[in-house]
XYZ file of N, CA and C in Angstrom:
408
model
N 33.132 133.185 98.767
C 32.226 132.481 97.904
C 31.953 131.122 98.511
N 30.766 130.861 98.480
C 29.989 129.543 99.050
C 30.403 128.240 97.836
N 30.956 127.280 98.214
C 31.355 126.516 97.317
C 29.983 125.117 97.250
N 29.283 125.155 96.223
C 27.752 124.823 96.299
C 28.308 123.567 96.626
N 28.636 122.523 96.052
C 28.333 121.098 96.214
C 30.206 120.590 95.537
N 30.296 119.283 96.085
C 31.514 118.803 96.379
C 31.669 118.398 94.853
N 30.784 117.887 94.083
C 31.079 117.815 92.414
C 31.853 118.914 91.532
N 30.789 119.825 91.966
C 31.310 121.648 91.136
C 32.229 121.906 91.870
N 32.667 121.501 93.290
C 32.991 122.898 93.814
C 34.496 123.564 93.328
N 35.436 122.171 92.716
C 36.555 122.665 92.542
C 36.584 123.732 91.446
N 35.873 122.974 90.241
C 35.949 124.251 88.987
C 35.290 125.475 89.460
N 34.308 125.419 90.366
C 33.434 126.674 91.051
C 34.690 127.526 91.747
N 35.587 127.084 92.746
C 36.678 127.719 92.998
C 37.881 128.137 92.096
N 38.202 127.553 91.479
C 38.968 127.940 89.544
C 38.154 129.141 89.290
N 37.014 129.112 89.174
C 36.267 130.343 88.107
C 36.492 131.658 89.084
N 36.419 131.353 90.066
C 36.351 132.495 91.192
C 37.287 133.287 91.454
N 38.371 132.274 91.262
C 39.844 132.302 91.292
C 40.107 133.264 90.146
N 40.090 132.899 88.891
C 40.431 133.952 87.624
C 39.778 134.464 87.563
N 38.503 135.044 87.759
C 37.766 136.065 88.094
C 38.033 137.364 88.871
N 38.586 137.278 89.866
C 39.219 138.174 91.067
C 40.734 138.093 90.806
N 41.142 137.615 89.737
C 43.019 137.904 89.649
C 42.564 138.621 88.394
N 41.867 138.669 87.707
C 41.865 139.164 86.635
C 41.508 140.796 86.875
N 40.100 140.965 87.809
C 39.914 142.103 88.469
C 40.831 142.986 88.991
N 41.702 141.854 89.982
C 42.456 142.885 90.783
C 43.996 142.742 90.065
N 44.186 142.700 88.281
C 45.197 143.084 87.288
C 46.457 141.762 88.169
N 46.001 140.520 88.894
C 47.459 139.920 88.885
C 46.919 138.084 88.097
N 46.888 138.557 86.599
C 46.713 137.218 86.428
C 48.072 136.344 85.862
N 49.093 137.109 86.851
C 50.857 136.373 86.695
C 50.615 135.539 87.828
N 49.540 135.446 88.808
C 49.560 134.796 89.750
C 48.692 133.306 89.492
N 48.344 133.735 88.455
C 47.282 132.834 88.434
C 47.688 131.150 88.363
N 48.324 130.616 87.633
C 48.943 129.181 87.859
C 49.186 128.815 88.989
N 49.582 129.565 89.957
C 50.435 128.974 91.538
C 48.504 129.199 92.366
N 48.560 130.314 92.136
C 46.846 130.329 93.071
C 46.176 129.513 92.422
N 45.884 128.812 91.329
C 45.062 127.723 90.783
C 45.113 126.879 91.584
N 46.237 126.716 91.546
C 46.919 124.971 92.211
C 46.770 124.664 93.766
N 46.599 126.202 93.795
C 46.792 126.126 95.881
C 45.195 126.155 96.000
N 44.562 126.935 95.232
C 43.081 126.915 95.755
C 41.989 125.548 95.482
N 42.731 124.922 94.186
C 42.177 123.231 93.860
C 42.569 122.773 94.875
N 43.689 122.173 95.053
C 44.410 121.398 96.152
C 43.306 122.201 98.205
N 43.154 122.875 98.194
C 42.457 123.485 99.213
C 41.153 123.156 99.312
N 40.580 123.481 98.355
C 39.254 122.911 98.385
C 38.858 121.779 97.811
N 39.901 120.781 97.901
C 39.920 119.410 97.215
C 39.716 118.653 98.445
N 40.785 119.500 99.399
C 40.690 118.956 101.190
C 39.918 118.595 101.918
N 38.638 119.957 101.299
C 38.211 120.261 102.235
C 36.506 119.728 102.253
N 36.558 119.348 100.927
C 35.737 118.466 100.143
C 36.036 117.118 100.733
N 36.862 116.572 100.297
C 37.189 115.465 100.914
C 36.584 115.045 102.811
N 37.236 115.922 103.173
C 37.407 116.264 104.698
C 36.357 116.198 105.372
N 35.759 117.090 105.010
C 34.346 117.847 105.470
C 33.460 117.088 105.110
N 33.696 116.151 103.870
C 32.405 115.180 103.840
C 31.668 114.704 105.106
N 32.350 113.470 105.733
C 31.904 112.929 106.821
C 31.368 113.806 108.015
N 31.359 115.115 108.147
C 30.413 116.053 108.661
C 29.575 116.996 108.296
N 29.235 116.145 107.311
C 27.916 116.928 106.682
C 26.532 117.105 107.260
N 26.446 115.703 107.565
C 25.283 115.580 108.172
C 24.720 116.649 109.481
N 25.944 116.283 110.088
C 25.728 117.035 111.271
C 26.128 118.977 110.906
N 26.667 119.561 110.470
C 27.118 120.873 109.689
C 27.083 121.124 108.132
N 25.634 121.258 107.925
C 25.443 121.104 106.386
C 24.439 122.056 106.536
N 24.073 122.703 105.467
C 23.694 123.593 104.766
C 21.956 122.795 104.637
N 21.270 123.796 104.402
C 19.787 122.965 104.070
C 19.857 121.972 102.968
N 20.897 121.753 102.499
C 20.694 120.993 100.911
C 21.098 119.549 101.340
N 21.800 120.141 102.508
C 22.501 118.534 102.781
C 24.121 118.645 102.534
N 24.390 119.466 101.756
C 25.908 119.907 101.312
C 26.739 120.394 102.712
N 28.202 119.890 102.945
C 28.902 120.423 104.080
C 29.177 122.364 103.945
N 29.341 122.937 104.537
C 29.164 124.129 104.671
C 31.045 124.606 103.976
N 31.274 125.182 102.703
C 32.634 124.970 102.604
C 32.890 126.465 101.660
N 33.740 127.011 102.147
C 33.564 129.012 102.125
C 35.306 128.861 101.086
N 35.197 129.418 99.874
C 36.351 130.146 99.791
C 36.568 131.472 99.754
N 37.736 131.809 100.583
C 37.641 133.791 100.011
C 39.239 134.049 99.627
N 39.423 134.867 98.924
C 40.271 135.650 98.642
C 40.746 137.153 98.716
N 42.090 137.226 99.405
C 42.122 138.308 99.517
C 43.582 139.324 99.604
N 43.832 140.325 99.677
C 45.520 140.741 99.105
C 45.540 141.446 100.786
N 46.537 141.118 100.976
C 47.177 141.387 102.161
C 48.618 142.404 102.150
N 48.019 143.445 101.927
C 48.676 144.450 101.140
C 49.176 144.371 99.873
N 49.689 144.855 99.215
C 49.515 144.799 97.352
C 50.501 143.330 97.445
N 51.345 143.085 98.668
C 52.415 142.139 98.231
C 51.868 140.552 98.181
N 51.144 140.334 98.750
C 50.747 139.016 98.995
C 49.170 138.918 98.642
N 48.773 137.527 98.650
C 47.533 137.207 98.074
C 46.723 135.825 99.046
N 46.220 136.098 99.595
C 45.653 135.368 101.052
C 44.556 134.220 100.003
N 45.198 133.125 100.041
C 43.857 132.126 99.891
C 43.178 131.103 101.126
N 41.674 131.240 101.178
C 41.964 130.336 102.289
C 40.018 129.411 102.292
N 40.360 128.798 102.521
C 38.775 127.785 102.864
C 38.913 127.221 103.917
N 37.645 127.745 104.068
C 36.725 126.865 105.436
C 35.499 125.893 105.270
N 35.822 124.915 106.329
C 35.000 123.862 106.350
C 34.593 123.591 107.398
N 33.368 122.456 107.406
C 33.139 122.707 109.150
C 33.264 121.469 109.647
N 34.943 120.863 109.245
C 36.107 119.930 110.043
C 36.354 120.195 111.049
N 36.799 119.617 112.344
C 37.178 120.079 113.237
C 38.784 119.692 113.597
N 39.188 118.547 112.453
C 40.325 117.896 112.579
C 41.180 118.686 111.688
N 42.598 119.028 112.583
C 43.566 119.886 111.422
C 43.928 119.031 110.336
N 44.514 120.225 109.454
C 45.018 119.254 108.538
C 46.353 118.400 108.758
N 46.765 117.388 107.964
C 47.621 116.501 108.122
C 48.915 116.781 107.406
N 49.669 117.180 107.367
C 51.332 117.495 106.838
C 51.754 116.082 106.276
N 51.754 114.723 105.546
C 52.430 113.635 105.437
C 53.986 114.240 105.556
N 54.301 113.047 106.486
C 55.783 113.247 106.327
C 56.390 112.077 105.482
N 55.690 111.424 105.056
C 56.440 110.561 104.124
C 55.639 110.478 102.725
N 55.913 109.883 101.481
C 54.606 109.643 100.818
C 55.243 109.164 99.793
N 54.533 108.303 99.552
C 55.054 107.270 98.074
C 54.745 107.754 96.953
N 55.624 107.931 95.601
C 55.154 108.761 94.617
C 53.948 108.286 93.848
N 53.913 106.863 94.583
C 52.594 106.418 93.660
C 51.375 106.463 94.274
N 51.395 106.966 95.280
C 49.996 107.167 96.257
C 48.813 108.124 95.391
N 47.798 107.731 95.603
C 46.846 108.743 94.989
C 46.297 110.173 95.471
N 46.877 110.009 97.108
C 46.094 111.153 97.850
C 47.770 111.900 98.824
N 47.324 112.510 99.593
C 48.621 112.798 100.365
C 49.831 114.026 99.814
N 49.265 114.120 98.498
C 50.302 115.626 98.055
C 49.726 116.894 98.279
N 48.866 116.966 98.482
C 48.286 118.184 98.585
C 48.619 119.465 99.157
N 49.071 118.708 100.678
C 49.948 119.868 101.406
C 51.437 120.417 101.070
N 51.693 118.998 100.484
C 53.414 119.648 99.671
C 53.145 120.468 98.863
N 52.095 120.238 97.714
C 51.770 121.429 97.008
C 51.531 122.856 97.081
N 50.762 122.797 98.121
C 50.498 124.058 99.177
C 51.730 124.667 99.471
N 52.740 123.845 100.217
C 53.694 124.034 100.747
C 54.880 124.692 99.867
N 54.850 124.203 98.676
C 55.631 124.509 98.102
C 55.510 125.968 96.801
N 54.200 126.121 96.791
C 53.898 126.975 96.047
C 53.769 128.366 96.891
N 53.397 128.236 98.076
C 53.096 129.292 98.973
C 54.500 130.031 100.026
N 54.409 131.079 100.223
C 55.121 131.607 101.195
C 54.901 131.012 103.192
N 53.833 130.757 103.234
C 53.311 130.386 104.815
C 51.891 129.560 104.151
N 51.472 129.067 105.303
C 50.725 128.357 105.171
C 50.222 128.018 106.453
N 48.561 128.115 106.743
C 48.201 127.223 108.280
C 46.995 127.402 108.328
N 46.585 126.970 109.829
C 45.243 126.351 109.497
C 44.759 128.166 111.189
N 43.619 127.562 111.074
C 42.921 128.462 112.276
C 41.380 127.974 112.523
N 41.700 127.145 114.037
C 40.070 126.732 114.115
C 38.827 128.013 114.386
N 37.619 127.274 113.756
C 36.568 128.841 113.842
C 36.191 127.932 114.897
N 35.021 129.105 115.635
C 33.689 128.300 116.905
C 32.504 128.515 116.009
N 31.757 127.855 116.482
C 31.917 126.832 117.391
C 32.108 125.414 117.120
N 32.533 125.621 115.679
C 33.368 124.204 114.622
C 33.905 124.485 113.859
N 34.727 123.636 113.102
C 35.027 123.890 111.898
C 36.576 124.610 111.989
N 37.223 124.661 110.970
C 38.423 125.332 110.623
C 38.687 126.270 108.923
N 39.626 126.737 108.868
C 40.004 127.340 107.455
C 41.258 127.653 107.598
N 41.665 127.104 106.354
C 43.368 126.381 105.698
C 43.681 127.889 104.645
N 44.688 128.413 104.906
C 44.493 129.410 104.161
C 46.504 128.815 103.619
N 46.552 129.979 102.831
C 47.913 129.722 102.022
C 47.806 131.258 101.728
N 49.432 131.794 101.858
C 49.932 133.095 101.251
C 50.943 132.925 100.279
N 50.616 133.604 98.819
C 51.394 133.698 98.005
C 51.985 135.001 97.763
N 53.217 135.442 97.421
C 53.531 136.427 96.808
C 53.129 137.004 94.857
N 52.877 138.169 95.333
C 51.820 138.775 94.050
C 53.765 139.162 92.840
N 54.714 139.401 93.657
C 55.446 140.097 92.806
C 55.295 141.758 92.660
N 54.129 141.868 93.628
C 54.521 143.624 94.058
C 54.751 143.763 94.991
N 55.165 145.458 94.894
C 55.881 146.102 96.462
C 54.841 146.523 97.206
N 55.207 146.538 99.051
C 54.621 146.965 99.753
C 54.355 148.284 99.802
């Protein structure tokens, strides 16, 4: 799903999100994939701004993709792309009062793996694997 514009796009990724857990019967997943797919395309929003201009869509909007997908019944693949070329950043330190900078702990901590994969001829996509709670 094409995430239209950096205002909508988070609740646009939420709706998409319980939409397709609900479909594919795992909406026990749904709180931890909320959190990983906001926090993801919060990034990437952020991120991807400053190359809009140059990798934007006719509207002017940065080009920013979420998909979802089950990676055999056990796991649940979230992942967005943007057309960043800079990986993402891991903080290794972070003050609890900072406003920005949790994102990846969140990721990190809600998910089984986690990483990035640059596309060509720009751009990257941050994906996160969660466990569904079924068998292979």
């Amino acid at each position: 799903m094409r995430l239209v514009d950096a205002e909508q796009g988070c609740g646009q990724a939420r709706d998409f999100v319980r939409r397709a857990l609900g479909d594919w019967a795992l909406d026990h997943c749904s709180a931890d994939a909320l959190m990983v797919v906001t926090e993801l395309a919060a990034n990437a929003v952020l991120h991807a701004a400053p190359h809009a201009t140059a990798r934007s869509s006719a509207a002017g909007e940065p080009e920013i993709w979420l998909k979802l997908s089950l990676r055999r019944p056990a796991h649940l693949v979230c992942a967005v792309t943007d057309p960043s070329d800079s990986p993402p950043v891991y903080p290794h330190t972070s003050d609890p009062l900072d406003e920005h900078g949790r994102g990846l702990r969140i990721i990190d901590a809600l998910s089984e793996h986690w990483g990035w994969t640059r596309r060509q001829p720009f751009g990257k996509t941050v994906w996160a694997m969660l466990p569904t709670g079924r068998e292979v």
